[in-house]
Structures are given as structure tokens and as C-alpha cells.
PDB file of C-alpha atoms in Angstrom:
ATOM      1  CA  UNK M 778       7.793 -20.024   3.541  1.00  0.00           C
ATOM      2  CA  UNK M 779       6.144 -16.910   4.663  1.00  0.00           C
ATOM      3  CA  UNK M 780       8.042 -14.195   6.658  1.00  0.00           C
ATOM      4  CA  UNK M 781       5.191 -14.432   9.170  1.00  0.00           C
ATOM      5  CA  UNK M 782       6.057 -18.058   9.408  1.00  0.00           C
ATOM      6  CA  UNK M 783       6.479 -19.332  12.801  1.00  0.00           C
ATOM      7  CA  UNK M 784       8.953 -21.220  11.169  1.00  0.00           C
ATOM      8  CA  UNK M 785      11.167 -18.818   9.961  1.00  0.00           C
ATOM      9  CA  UNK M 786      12.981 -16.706  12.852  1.00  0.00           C
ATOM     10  CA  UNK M 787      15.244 -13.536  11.614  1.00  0.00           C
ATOM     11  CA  UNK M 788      16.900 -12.812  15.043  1.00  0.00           C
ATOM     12  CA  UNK M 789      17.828  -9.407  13.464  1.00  0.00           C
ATOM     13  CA  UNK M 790      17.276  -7.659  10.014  1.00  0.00           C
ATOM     14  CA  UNK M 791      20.204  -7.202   8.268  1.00  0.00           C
ATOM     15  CA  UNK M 792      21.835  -3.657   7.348  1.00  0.00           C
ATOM     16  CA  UNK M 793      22.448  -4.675   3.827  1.00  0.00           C
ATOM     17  CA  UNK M 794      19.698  -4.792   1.274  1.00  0.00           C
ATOM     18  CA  UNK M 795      21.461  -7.543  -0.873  1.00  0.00           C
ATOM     19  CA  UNK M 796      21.806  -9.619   2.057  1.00  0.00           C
ATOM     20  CA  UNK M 797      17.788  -8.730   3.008  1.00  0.00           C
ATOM     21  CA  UNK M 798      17.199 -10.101  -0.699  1.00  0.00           C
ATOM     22  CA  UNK M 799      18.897 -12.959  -0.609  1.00  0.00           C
ATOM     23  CA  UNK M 800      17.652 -14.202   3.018  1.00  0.00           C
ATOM     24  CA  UNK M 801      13.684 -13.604   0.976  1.00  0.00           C
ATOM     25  CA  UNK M 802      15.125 -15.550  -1.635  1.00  0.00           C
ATOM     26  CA  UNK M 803      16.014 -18.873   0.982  1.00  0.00           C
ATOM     27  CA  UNK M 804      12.883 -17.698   2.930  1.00  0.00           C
ATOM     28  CA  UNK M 805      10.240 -18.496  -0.122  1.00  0.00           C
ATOM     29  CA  UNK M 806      12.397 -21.495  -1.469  1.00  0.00           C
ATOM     30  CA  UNK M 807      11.268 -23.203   1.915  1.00  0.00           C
ATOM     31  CA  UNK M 808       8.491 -25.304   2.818  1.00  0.00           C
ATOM     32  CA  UNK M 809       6.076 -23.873   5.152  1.00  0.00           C
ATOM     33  CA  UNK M 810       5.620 -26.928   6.917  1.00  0.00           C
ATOM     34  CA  UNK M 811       7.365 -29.477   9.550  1.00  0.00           C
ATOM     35  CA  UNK M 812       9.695 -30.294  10.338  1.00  0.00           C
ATOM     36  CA  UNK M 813      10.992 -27.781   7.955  1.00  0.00           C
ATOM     37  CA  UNK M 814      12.387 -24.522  10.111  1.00  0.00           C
ATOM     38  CA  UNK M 815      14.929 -21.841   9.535  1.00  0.00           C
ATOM     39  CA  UNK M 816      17.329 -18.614  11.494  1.00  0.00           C
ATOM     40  CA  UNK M 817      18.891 -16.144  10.201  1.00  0.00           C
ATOM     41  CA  UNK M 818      21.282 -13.837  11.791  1.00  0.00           C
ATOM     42  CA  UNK M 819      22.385 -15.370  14.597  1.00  0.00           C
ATOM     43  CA  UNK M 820      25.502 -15.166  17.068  1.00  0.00           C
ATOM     44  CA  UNK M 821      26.890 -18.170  18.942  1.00  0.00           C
ATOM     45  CA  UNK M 822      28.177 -17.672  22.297  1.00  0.00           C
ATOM     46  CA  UNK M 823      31.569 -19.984  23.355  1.00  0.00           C
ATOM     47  CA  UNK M 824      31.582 -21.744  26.471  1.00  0.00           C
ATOM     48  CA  UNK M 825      34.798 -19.002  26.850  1.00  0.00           C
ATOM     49  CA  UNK M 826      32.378 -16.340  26.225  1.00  0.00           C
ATOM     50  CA  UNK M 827      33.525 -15.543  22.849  1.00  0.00           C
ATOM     51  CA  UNK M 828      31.228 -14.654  20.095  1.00  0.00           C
ATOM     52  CA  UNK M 829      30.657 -16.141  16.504  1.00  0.00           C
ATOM     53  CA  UNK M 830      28.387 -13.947  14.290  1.00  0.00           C
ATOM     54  CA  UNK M 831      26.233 -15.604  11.641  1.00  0.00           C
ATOM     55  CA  UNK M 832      24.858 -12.573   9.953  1.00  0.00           C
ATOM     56  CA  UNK M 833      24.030 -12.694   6.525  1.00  0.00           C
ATOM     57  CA  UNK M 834      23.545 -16.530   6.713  1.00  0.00           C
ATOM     58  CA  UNK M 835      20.565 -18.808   7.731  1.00  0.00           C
ATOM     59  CA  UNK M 836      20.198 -22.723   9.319  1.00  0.00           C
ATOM     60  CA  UNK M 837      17.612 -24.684   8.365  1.00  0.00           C
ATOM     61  CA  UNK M 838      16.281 -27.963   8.887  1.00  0.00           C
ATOM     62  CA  UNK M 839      15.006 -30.701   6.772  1.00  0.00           C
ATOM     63  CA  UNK M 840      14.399 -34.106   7.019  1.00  0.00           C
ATOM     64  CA  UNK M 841      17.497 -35.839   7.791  1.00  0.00           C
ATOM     65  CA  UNK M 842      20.031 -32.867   7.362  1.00  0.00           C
ATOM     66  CA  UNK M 843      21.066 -29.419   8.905  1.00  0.00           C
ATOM     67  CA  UNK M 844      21.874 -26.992   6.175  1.00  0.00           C
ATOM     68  CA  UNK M 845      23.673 -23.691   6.680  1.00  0.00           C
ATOM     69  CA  UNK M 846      23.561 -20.985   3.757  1.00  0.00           C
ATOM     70  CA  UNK M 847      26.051 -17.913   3.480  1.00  0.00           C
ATOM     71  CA  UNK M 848      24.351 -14.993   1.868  1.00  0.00           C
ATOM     72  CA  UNK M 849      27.066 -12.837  -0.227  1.00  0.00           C
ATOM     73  CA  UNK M 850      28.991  -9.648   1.380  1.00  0.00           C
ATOM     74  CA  UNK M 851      28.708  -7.585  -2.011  1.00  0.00           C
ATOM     75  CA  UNK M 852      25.470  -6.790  -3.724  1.00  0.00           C
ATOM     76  CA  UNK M 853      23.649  -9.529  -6.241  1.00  0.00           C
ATOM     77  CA  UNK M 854      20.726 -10.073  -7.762  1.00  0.00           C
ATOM     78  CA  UNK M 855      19.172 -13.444  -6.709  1.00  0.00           C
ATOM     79  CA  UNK M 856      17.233 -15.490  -9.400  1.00  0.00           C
ATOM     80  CA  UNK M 857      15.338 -19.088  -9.140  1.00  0.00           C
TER      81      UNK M 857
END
């Protein structure tokens, strides 16, 4: 998938460059096509009004299945 994709939707870049590898890595390992879609970097907000940050991971959808993937908290190098 391209990182112009309409289909791929980085809510905010992230601060680390292993973690900004990593999300290119899941980015071009995905279809650019439907119903195939991903975010990265999110936060969830609780009906209590707590938050839940999702930075450094992406969601993406495929047929039949959500997937969730957590990108590392130290540096790596990510090969195919």
C-alpha cells in the first residue's frame, strides 16, 4: 500500500524512527485495494472519558478479520 493511499490513515507520525520504519514496513506489506484498510496511531476515548493510546501500532482490515499490529518500543531493523 502506498502512503498516499486513501487507505492507509496515520492519525499522527510517530516520534520514533524505528517505530516510523516499522509502520512502512506493515504499510507496503498491504494490499492497495478493498476492502483492505489500515490506522496507525490512534487513541480511543472511554465512554468515562479516559484515554487508550495506540501509538506505535496499526488496525487493519481484511476479509473476514480485524488485525491489530504492535510496532516495537526499542529500535529494530525490519526485514521481509
Amino acid at each position: 500500500m502506498n502512503e498516499t493511499s486513501q487507505r492507509w490513515r496515520q492519525i499522527a507520525p510517530s516520534e520514533f524512527p524505528w517505530e516510523r520504519e516499522a509502520l512502512a514496513f506493515v504499510r507496503q506489506g498491504l494490499p492497495d485495494y478493498e476492502p483492505y484498510r489500515a490506522w496507525s496511531n490512534l487513541e480511543f476515548i472511554a465512554e468515562d472519558g479516559s484515554m487508550s493510546s495506540s501509538r506505535g501500532r496499526t488496525f487493519e482490515t481484511m476479509p473476514a478479520r480485524l488485525a491489530s499490529t504492535r510496532m516495537p518500543a526499542v529500535p529494530f531493523t525490519a526485514r521481509p
